[in-house]
Coordinates of C-alpha atoms and ligand atoms in Angstrom, one line a residue:
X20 CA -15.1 -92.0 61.5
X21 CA -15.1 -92.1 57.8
X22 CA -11.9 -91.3 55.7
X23 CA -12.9 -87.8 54.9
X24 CA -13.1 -86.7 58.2
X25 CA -9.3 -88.2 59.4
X26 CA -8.2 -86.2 56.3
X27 CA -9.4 -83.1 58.0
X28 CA -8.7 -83.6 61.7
X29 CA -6.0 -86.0 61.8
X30 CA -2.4 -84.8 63.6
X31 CA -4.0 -81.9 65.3
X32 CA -4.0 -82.9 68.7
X33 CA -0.3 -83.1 68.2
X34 CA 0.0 -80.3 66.2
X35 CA -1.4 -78.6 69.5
X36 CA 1.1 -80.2 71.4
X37 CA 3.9 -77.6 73.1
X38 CA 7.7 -78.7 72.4
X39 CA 10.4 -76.8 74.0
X40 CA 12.5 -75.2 71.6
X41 CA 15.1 -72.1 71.8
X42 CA 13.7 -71.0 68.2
X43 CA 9.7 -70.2 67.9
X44 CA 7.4 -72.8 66.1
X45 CA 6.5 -71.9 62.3
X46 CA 2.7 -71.8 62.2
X47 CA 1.1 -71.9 58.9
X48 CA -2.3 -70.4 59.6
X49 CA -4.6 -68.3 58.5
X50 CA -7.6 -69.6 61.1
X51 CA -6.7 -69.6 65.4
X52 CA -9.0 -71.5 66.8
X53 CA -10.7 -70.3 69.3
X54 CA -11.1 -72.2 73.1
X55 CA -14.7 -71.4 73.7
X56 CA -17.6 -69.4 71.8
X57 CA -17.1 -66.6 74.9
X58 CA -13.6 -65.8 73.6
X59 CA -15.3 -65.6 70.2
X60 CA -17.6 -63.2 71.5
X61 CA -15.3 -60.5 72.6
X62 CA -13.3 -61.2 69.8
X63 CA -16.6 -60.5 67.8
X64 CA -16.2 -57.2 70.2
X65 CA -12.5 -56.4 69.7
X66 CA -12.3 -57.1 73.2
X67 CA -10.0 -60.6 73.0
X68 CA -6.9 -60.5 74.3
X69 CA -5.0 -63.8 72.2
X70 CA -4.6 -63.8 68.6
X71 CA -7.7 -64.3 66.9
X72 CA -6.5 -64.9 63.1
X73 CA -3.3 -65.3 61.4
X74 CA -3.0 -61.4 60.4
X75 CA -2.8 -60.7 64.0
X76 CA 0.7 -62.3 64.2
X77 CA 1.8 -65.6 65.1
X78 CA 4.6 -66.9 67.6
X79 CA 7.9 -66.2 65.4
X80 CA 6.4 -62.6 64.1
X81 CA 5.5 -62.2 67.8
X82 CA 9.1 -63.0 69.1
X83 CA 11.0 -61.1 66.3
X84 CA 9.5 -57.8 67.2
X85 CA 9.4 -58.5 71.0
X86 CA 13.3 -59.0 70.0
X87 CA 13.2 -55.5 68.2
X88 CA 11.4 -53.9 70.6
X89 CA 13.9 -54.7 73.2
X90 CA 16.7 -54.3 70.6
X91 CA 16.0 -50.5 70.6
X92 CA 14.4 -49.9 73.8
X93 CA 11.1 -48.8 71.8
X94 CA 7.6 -49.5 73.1
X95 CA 6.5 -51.3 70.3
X96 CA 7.4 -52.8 67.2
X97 CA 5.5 -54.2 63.8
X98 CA 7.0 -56.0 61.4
X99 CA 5.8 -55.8 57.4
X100 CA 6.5 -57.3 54.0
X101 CA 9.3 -55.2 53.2
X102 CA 11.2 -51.9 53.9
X103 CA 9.3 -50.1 51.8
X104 CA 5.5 -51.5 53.2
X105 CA 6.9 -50.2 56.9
X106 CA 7.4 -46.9 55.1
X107 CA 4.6 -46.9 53.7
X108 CA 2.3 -47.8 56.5
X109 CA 4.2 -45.1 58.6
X110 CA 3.4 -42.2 56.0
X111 CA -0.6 -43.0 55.7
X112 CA -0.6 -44.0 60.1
X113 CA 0.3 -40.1 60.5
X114 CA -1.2 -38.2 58.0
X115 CA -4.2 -37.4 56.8
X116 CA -5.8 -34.9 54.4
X117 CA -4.7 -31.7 54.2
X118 CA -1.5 -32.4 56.1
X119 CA 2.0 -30.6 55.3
X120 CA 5.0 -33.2 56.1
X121 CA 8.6 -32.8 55.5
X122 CA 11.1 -35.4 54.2
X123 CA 14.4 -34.8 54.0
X124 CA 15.9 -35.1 50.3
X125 CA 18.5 -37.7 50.3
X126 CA 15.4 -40.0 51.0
X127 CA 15.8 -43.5 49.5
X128 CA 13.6 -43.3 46.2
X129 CA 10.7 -45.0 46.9
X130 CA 9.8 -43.3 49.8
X131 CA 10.0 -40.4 47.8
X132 CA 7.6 -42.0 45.0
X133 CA 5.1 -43.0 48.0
X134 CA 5.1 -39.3 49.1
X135 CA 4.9 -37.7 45.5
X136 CA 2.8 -40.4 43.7
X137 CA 0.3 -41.7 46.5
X138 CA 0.0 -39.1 49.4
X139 CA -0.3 -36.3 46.8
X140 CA -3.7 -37.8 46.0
X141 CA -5.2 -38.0 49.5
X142 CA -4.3 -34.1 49.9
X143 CA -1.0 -34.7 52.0
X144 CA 1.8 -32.2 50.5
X145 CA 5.2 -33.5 50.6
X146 CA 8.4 -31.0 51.1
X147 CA 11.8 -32.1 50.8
X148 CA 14.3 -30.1 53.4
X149 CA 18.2 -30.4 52.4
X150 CA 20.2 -33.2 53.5
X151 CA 22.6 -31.7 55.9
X152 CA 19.7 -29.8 57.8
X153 CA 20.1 -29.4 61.7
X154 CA 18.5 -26.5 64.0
X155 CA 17.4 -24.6 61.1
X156 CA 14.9 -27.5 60.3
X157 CA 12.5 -24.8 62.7
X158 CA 11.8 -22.7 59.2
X159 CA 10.4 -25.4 57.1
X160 CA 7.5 -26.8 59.6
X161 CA 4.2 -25.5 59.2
X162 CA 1.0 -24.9 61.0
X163 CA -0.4 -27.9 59.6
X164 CA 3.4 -29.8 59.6
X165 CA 2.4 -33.6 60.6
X166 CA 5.9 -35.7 60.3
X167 CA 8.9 -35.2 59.2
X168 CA 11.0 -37.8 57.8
X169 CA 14.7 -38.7 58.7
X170 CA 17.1 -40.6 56.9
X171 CA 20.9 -41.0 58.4
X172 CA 23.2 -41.5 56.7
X173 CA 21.3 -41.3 53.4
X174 CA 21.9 -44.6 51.5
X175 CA 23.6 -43.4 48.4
X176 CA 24.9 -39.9 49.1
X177 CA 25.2 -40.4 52.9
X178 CA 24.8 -37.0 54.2
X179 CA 23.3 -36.9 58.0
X180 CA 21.0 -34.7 59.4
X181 CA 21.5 -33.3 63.1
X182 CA 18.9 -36.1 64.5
X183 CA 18.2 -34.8 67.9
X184 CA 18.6 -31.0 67.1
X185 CA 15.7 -31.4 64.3
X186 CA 13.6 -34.3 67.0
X187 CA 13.9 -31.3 69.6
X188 CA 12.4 -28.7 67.2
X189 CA 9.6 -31.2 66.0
X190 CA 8.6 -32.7 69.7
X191 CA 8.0 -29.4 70.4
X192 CA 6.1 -28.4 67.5
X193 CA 4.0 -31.5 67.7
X194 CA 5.6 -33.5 64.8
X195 CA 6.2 -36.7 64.6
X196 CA 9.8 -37.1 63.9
X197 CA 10.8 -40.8 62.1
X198 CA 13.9 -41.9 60.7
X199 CA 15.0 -44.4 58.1
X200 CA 17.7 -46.4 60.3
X201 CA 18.2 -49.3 58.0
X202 CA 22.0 -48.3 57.3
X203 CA 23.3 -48.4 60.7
X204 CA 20.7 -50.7 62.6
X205 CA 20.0 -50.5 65.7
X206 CA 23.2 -51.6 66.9
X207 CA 25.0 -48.3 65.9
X208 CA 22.6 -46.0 66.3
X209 CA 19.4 -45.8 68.5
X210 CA 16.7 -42.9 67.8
X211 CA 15.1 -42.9 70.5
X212 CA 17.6 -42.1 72.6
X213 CA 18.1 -38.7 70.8
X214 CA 14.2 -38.0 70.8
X215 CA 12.9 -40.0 67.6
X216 CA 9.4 -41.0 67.9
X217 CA 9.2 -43.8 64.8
X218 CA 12.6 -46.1 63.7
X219 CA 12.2 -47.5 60.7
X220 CA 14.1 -50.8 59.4
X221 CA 14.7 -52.4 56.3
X222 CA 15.6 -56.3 57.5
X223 CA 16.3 -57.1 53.9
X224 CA 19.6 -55.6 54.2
X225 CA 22.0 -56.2 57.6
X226 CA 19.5 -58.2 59.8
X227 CA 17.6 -60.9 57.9
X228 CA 21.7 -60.4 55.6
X229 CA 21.7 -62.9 53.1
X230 CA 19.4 -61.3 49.8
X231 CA 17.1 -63.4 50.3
X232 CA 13.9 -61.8 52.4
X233 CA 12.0 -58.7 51.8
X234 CA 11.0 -57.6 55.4
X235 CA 10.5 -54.2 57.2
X236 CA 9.7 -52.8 60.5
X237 CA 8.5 -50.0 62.5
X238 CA 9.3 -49.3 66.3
X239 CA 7.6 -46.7 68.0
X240 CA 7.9 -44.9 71.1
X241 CA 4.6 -45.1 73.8
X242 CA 3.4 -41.6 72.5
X243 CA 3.8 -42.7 68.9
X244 CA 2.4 -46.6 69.2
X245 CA -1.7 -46.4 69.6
X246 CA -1.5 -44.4 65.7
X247 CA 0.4 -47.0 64.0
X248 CA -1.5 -50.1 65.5
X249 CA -4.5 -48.6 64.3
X250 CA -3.7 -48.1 60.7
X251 CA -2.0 -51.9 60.8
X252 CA -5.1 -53.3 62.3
X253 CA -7.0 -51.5 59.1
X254 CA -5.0 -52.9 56.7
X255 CA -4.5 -56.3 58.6
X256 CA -0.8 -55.8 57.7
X257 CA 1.8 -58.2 58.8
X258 CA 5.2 -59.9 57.4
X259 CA 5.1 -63.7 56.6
X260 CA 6.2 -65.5 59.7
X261 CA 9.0 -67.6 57.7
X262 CA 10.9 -64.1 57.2
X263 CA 10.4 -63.3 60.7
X264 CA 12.2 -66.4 61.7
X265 CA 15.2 -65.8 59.5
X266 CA 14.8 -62.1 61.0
X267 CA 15.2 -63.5 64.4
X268 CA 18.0 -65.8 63.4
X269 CA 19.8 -63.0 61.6
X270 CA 19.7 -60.9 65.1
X271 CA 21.5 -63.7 66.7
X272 CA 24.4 -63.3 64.4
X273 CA 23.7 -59.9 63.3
X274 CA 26.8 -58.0 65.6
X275 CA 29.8 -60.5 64.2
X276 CA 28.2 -59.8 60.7
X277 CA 28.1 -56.1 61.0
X278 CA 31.7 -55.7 62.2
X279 CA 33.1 -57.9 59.3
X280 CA 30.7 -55.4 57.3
X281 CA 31.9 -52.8 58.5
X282 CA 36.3 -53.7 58.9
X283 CA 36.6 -54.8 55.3
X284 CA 34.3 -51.6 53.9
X285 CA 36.7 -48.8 55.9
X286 CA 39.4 -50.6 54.5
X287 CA 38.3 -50.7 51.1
X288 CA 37.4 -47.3 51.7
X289 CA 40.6 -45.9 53.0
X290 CA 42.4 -47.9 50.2
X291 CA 40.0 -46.1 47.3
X292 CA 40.5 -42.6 48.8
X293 CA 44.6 -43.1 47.5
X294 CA 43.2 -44.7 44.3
X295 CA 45.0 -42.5 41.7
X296 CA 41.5 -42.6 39.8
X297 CA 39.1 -41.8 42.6
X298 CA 38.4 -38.6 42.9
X299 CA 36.0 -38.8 46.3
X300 CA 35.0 -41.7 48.6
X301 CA 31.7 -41.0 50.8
X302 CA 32.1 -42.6 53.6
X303 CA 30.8 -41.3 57.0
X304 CA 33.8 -42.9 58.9
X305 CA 36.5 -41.5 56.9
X306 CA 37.6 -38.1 58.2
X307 CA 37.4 -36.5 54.9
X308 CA 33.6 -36.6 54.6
X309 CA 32.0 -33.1 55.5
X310 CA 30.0 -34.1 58.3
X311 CA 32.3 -36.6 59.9
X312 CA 32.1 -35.0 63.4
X313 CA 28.4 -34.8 63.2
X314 CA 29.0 -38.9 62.5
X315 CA 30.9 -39.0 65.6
X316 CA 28.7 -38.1 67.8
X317 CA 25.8 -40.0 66.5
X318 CA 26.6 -43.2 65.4
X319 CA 28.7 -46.3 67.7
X320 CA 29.8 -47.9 64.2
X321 CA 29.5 -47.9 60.3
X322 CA 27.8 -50.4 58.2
X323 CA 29.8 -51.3 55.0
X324 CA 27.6 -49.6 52.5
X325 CA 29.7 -46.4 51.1
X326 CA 30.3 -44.7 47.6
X327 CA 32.6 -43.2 45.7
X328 CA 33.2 -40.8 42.9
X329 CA 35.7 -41.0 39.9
X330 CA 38.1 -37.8 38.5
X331 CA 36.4 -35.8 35.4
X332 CA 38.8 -37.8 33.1
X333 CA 37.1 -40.6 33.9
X334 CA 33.6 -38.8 34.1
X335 CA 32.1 -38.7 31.0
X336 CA 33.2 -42.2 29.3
X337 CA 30.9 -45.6 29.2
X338 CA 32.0 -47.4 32.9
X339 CA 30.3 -50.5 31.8
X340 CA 34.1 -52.0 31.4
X341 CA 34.4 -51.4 35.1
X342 CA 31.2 -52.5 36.2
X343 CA 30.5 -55.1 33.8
X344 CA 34.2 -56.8 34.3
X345 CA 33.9 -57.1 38.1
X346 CA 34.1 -60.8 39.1
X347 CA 33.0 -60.7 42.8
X348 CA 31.2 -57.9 43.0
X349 CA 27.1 -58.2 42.0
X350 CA 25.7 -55.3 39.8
X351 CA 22.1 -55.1 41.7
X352 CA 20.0 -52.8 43.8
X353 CA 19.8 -53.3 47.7
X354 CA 22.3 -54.2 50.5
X355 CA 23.7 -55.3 54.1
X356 CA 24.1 -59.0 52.2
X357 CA 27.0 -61.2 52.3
X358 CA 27.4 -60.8 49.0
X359 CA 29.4 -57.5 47.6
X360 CA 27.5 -55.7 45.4
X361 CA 27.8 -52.3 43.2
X362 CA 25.1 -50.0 41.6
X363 CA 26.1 -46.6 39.8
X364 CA 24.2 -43.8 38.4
X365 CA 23.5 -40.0 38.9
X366 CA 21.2 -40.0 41.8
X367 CA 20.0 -36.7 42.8
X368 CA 19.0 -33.5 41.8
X369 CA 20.5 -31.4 44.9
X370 CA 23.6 -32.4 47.3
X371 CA 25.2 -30.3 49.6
X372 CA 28.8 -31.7 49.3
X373 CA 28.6 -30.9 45.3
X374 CA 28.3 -34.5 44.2
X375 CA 25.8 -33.6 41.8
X376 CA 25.9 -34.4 38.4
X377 CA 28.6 -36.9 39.5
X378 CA 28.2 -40.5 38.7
X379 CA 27.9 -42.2 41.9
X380 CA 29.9 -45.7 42.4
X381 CA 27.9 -47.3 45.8
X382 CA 29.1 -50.4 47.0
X383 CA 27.7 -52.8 49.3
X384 CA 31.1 -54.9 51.0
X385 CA 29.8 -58.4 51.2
X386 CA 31.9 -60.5 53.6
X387 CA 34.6 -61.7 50.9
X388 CA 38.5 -61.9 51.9
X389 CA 38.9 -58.1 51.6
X390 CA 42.6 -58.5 49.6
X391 CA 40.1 -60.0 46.6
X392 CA 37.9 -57.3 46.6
X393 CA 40.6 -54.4 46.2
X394 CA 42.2 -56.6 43.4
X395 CA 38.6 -56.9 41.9
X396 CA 38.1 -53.2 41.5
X397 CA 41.7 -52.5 41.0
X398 CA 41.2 -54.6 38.0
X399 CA 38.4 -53.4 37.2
X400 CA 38.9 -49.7 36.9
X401 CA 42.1 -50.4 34.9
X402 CA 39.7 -51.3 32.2
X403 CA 38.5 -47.7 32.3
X404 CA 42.3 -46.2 30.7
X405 CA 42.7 -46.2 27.6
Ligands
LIG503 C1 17.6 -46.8 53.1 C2 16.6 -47.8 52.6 N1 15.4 -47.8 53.2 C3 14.4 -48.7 52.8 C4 14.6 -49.5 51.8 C5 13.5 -50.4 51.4 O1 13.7 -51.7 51.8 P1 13.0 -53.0 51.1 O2 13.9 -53.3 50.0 O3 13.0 -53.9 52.2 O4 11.7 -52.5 50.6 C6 15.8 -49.5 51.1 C7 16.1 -50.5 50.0 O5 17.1 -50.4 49.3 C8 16.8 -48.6 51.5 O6 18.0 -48.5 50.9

């Protein structure tokens, strides 16, 4: 055999070769080879059963959404490049033109820019319902209402909607009902047990947890599943199968991480709400948040992603001395890392709790000694007197 030919063949009997190991292999492929020219046949059909090409999903995508699926008791599960490409693919695998769907308007931006920007051109019309809505979700859906599109709490303002009191009304107006559960992950809080069709994740926050992967996924319930495999097998969508691996890693460690998350984040929480500068915390766990009973009832725990507001003396004034002279706490976008983190801004055009026009502090409580991130804002916001 001539030198060309080993450089193309050689190793991949052993390549081939099965090794027991607790974690999935990492395949780098784009080609599966087939066994025989019969299973190329149906595959040729759509009629093979095995993975016929590297889009269809290799062992550690396979295994991180069979984890998922299980996870949250759903009936299936795909995973996708990043939060916002699960969204995505959910919006365009239930709509179509001349669809009406409702989203409710605490929505993490992009989504709405998907909705606004994209679906607008294919004849899908977008309507935002408020926040806080519940029951009375019944007088938004129309005759041609499609989906409607939870988020819980919202991930700057964190307002909750009444999850299985709107799921009721939709299931039995024929709309598919989805949520955005990326703040409390499946561990604290499981849609489909309170009548959510489609759970949405964003595994670049608390389950891959470490700001370093961009990775989403959608679980469905039976009903729901045959519509979003379809439009996935039209786009050939999938997540790169090293994120899935740190995906599945992260859920082997994701509980520990989530309390720490969530210990140190009540605490810094509890310990803003006396700050003498602080006019509001927003944090769903704290009984001072308007719709902490509706929490209650939903959720089994809180993430450590929470806001806070500052008194009008402190309103109008540049905060960059605050921001800017934090020394543990990152100024960037996203969350559920180990690192603390802070954004601020005015987010949103309506609120229901009169936050608006209120710049919004949101920070992300990384899993730092909590003692040095009280003394880190504490310093900081000192910076803010004059
Ligand atoms: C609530 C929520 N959903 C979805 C996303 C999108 O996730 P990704 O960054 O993986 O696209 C984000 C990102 O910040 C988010 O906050």
């Amino acid at each position: 055999m001539k030198k060309s030919t080993t450089l193309v063949n050689a190793g991949k009997a052993e390549a081939r070769e099965f090794i027991d190991t607790i974690n999935p292999p990492l395949h780098r492929a784009s080609t599966v080879l087939f066994d025989s020219y019969a299973d190329m046949l149906k595959a040729n059909k759509g009629e093979f059963e095995g993975v016929e090409y590297g889009t269809c999903g290799l062992a550690a995508q396979n295994a991180f959404e069979a984890a998922m699926v299980e996870l949250e008791g759903a009936h299936g599960c795909k995973a996708y490049q990043s939060g916002i490409a699960a969204i995505a693919m959910v919006l365009m695998a239930y709509t179509k033109q001349g669809d009406h769907i409702l989203i409710c308007d605490n929505v993490y931006g992009p989504t709405r820019h998907f909705c606004d920007g994209f679906l607008s051109k294919y004849g899908v019309e977008t309507d935002y319902f408020p926040s806080d809505s519940g029951a009375d979700i019944a007088g938004y859906i129309r005759e041609n209402t499609k989906l409607l599109f939870l988020e819980s709490p919202g991930s700057n303002t964190f307002e909750i909607q009444d999850i299985a009191a709107v799921s009721e009304i939709c299931r039995s107006k024929g709309v598919v009902s989805v949520i955005d559960n990326t703040w409390a992950t499946p561990l604290y809080f499981n849609p489909f047990e309170h009548g959510v069709d489609v759970s949405i994740q964003s595994c670049t926050k608390y389950i891959t947890g470490h700001s370093d992967i961009l990775l989403g996924t959608v679980s469905t319930n039976e009903q729901s599943w045959a519509a979003l495999e379809k439009c996935s097998g039209i786009f050939e969508a999938f997540a790169a199968q090293e994120d899935c691996y740190q995906a599945l890693r992260g859920l082997r460690t994701l509980k520990v991480r989530l309390k720490a998350h969530e210990e140190s984040a009540f605490e810094i929480a509890k310990w803003l709400e006396n700050h003498e500068m602080v006019e509001s915390v927003i944090h769903p766990a704290l009984e001072s948040h308007p719709q902490h009973d509706l929490w209650k009832q939903y959720f089994k725990g809180a993430s450590g992603l929470f806001a806070f507001t500052l008194k009008d003396e402190y309103e109008d004034m540049d905060h960059s001395p605050f921001v800017d002279n934090l020394e543990l706490f990152g100024l960037g976008y996203s969350w559920g890392g180990y690192k603390s983190l802070i954004t601020g801004g005015k987010f949103r055009r309506t609120n229901p709790f009169g936050y608006e026009g209120k710049t919004i502090f949101r920070l992300n409580i990384g899993l730092e000694d909590v003692e040095d991130l009280k003394a880190d804002l504490a310093q900081g916001l000192e910076r803010l007197k004059g």
